[in-house]
XYZ file of C-alpha atoms in Angstrom:
310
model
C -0.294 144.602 87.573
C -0.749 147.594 85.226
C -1.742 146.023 81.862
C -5.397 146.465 81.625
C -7.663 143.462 80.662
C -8.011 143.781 76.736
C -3.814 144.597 76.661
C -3.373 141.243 78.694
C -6.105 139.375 76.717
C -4.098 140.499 72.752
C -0.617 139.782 74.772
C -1.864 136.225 75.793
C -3.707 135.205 72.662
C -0.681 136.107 70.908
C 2.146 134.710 72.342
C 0.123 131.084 73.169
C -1.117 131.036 69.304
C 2.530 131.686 68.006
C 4.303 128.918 70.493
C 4.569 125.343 69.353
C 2.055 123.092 71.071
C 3.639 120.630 73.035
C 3.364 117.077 72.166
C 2.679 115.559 75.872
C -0.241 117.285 76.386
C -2.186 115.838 73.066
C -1.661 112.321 74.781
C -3.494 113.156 77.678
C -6.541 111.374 78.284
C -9.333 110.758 80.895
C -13.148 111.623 81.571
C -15.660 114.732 81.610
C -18.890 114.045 84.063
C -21.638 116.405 83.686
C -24.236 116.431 86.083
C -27.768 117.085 85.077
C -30.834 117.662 87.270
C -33.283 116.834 84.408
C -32.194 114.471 81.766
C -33.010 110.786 81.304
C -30.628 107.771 80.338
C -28.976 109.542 77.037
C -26.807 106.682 75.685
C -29.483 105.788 72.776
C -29.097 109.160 71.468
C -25.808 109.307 71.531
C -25.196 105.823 69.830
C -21.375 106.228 71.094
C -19.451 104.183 73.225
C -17.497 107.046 74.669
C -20.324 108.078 76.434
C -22.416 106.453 79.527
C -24.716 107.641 82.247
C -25.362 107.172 85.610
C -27.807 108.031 88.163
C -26.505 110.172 90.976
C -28.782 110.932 93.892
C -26.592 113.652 95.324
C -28.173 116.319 92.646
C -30.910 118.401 93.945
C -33.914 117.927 91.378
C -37.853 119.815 91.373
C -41.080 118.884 90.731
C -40.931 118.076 87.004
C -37.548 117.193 86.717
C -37.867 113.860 88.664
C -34.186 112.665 86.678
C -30.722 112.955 88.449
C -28.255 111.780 85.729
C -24.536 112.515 85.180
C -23.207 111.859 81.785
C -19.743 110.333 81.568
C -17.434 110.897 78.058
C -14.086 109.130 78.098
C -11.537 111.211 75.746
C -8.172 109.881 74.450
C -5.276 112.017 72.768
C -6.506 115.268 74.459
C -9.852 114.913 72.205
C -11.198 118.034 73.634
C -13.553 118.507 70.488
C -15.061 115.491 71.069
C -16.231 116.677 74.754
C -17.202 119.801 73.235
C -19.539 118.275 70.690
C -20.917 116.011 73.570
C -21.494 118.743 75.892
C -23.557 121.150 73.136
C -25.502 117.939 71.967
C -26.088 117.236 75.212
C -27.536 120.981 75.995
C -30.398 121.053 73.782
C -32.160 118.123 76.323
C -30.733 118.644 79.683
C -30.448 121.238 82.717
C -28.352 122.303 85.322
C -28.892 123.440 88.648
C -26.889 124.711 91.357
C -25.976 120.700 92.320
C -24.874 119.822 89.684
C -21.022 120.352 88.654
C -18.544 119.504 85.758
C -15.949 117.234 87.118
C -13.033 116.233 84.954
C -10.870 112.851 85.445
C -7.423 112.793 83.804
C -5.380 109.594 83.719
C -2.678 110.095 86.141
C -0.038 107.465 84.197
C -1.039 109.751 81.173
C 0.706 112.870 83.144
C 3.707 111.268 85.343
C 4.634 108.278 83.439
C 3.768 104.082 84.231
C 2.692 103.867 87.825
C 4.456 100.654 88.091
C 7.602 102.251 88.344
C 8.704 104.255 91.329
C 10.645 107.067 89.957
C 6.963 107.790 88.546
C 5.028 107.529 91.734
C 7.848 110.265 92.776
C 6.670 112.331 90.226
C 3.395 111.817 91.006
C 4.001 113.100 94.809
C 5.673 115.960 93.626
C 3.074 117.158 91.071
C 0.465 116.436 94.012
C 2.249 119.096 95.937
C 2.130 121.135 92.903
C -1.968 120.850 91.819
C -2.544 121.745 95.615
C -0.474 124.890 95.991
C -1.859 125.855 91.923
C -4.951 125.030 93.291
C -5.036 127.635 96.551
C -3.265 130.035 94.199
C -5.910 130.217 91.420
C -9.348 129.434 93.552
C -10.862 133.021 93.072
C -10.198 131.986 89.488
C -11.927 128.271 89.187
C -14.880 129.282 91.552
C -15.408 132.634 89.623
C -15.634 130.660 86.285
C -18.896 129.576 87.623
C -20.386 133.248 87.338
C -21.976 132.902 90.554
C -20.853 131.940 94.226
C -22.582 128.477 93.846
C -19.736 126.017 94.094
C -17.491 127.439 96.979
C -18.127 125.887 100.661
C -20.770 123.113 98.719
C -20.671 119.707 100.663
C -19.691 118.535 97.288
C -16.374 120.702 96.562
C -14.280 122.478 98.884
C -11.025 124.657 99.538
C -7.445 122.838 99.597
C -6.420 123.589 103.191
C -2.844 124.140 104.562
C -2.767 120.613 106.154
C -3.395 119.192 102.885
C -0.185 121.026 101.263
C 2.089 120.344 104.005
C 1.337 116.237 103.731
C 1.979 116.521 100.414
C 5.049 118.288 100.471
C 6.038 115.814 103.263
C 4.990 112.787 100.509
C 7.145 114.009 97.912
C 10.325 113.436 99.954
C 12.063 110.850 98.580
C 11.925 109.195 101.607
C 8.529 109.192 101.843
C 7.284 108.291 98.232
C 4.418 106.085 98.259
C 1.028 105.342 96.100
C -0.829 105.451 99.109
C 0.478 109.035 100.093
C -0.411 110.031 96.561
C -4.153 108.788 97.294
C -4.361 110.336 100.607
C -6.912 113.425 101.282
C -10.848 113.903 100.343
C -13.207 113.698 97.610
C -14.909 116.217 97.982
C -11.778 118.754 97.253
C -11.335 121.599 93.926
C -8.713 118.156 93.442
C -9.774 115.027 94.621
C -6.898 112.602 94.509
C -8.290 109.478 96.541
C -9.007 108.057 93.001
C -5.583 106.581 92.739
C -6.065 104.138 95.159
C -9.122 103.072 93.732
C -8.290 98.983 93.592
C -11.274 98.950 91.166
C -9.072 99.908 88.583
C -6.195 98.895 86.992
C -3.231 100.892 87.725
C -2.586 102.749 84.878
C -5.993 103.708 84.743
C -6.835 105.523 87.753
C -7.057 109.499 87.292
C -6.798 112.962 89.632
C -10.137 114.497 89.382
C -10.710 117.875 89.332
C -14.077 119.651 90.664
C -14.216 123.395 90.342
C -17.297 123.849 88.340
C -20.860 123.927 87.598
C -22.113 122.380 84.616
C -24.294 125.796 83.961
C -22.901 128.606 83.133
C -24.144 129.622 87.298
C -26.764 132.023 86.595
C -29.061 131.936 89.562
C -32.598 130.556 87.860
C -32.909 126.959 89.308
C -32.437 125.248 85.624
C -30.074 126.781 83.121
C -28.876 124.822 80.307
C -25.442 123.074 80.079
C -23.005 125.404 77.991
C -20.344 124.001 75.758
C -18.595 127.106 76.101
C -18.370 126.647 79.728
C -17.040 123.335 79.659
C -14.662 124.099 77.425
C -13.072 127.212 79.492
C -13.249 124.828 82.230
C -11.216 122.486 79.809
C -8.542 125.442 78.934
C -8.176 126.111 82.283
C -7.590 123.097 83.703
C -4.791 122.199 80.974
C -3.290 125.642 81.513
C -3.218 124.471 85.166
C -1.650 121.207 84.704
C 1.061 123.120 82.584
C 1.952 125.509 85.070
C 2.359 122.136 88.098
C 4.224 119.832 85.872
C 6.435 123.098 85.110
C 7.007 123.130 89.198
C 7.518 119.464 89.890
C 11.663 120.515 90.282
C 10.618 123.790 91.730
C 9.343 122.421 95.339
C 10.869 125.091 97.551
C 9.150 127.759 95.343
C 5.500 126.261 96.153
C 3.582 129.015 97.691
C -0.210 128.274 99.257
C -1.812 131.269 98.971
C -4.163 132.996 96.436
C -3.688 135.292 94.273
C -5.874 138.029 94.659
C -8.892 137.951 96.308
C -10.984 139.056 93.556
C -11.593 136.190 90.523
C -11.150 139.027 88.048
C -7.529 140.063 89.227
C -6.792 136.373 89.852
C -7.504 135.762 85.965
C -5.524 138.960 85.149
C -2.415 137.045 86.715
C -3.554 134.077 84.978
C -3.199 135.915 81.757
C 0.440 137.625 82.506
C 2.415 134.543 84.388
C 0.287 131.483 83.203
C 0.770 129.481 79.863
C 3.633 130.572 77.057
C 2.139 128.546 74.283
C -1.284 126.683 73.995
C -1.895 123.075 75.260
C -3.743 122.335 72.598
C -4.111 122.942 68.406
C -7.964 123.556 69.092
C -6.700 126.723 71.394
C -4.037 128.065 68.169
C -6.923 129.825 67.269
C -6.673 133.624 67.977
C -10.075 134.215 67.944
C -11.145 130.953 69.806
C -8.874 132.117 72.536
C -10.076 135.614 72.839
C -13.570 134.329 73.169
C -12.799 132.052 75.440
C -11.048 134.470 77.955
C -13.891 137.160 77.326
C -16.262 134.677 78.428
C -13.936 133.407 81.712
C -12.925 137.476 82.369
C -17.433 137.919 81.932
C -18.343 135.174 84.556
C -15.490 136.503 86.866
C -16.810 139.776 87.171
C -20.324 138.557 87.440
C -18.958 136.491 90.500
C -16.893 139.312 92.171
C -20.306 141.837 91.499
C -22.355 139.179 93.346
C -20.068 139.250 95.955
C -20.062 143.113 96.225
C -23.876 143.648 96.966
């Protein structure tokens, strides 16, 4: 790729803030967790009934910050302003550390149609197949968002592997099409789809849930405060991501499981050229919102690759 970083960055803003946003992703909806290692129970200040909490002893705390809490905001109709505002109010109280991730849930029925039907479990199989092979594709890019080699090989979130690709390719025969299939793998994945077997729910309501990130912006001190910005590059991202699979749900025998690059900055460089013709969102028409959004992924990239490189 010859296009250096600020020609790809103008090229990319442009053409996504000129395109028409489409209207199937502004009826998305689902769930932002964000861990916190020093928080208490935040619902009172909040006063909202969007958001909960919920203690989580899997998050690594230190003497004086004795609270393990991950805050939970539902969002309908692609509300991504509303997690934003959340996620800054949320910031002037609370720390992360290096346990403590982002993890977004969106509604599965909300991206492939009513569950109860089966030519919408099909679709469901097939975009499986396709948020595994996007995810292997892009990993330099979600782990390098973090800024820091924090996330990658953590019990908590882990590499798709080839076995994992090649059983969901297998489900999303026709043959083989079932709910179950859809369900099958490990939570503890960049995409954790056991979730849709989740009886606890209704099933319309259970989601694909999506790990990548810390909820700091991964600088190395042991507490650094949630950052709105990061969440919401984590947001872009992630709906840039679920464009690109639902694009490839016809596409199959094009499904490739490999990365792109090694390096997170060249894997956002591709990102920039082959990913996302018009913007997901109206929040992300903004020109300006968009540049600083990618200087701030293109920032924590390099940071990540530079650790790497010592």
């Amino acid at each position: 790729m010859r296009k250096d970083f600020e020609t790809l960055k103008r090229d990319y803003a442009e053409r996504i803030v000129s395109g028409k946003t489409l209207p199937r992703f502004q009826r998305l909806h689902g769930a932002v967790e964000i861990e916190s290692a020093s928080a208490k129970d935040t619902r009172a200040f909040f006063n909202d009934t969007r958001v909960t909490t919920d203690y989580d002893p899997s998050i690594r705390t230190a003497s004086g910050f004795p609270h393990r809490v991950e805050l939970i905001t539902t969002f309908e109709n692609a509300d991504v302003e509303h997690v934003i505002d959340v996620a800054n109010r949320f910031a002037t109280f609370s720390t992360a550390n290096d346990r403590s991730g982002i993890h977004v849930h969106m509604n599965a029925s909300a991206l492939v149609g009513n569950l109860n039907r089966a030519s919408s479990v099909a679709r469901l199989a097939r975009l499986k197949a396709c948020l595994i092979s996007c995810a292997k594709r892009w990993e330099n890019l979600l782990f390098g968002m973090n800024g820091a080699r924090i996330r990658e090989n953590n019990s908590h979130v882990d590499y798709m592997n080839r076995a994992e690709f090649d059983q969901a390719m297998t489900n999303a025969e026709p043959y083989n099409v079932t709910l179950r299939g859809c369900a099958r793998g490990h939570k503890y994945k960049l995409v954790n789809f056991t979730n849709l077997y989740n009886e606890d729910y209704a099933l319309n309501d259970r989601t694909i849930e999506f790990r990548a990130w810390s909820a700091s912006k991964g600088f190395r001190e042991d507490f650094a405060p949630t950052s709105a910005l990061h969440v919401e590059s984590a947001l872009f991202v992630l709906f840039n991501m679920l464009s690109t699979a639902l694009s490839e749900t016809n596409k199959l025998s094009a499904l490739r499981f490999t990365p792109k690059h090694n390096r997170a900055e060249d894997s956002f460089k591709w990102f920039l050229h082959h990913c996302a013709k018009r913007s997901q969102l109206p929040i992300w028409s903004d020109y300006d919102r968009v540049k600083t959004l990618i200087d701030y992924i293109f920032n924590q990239c390099k940071r990540y690759d530079d650790e790497l490189n010592r």
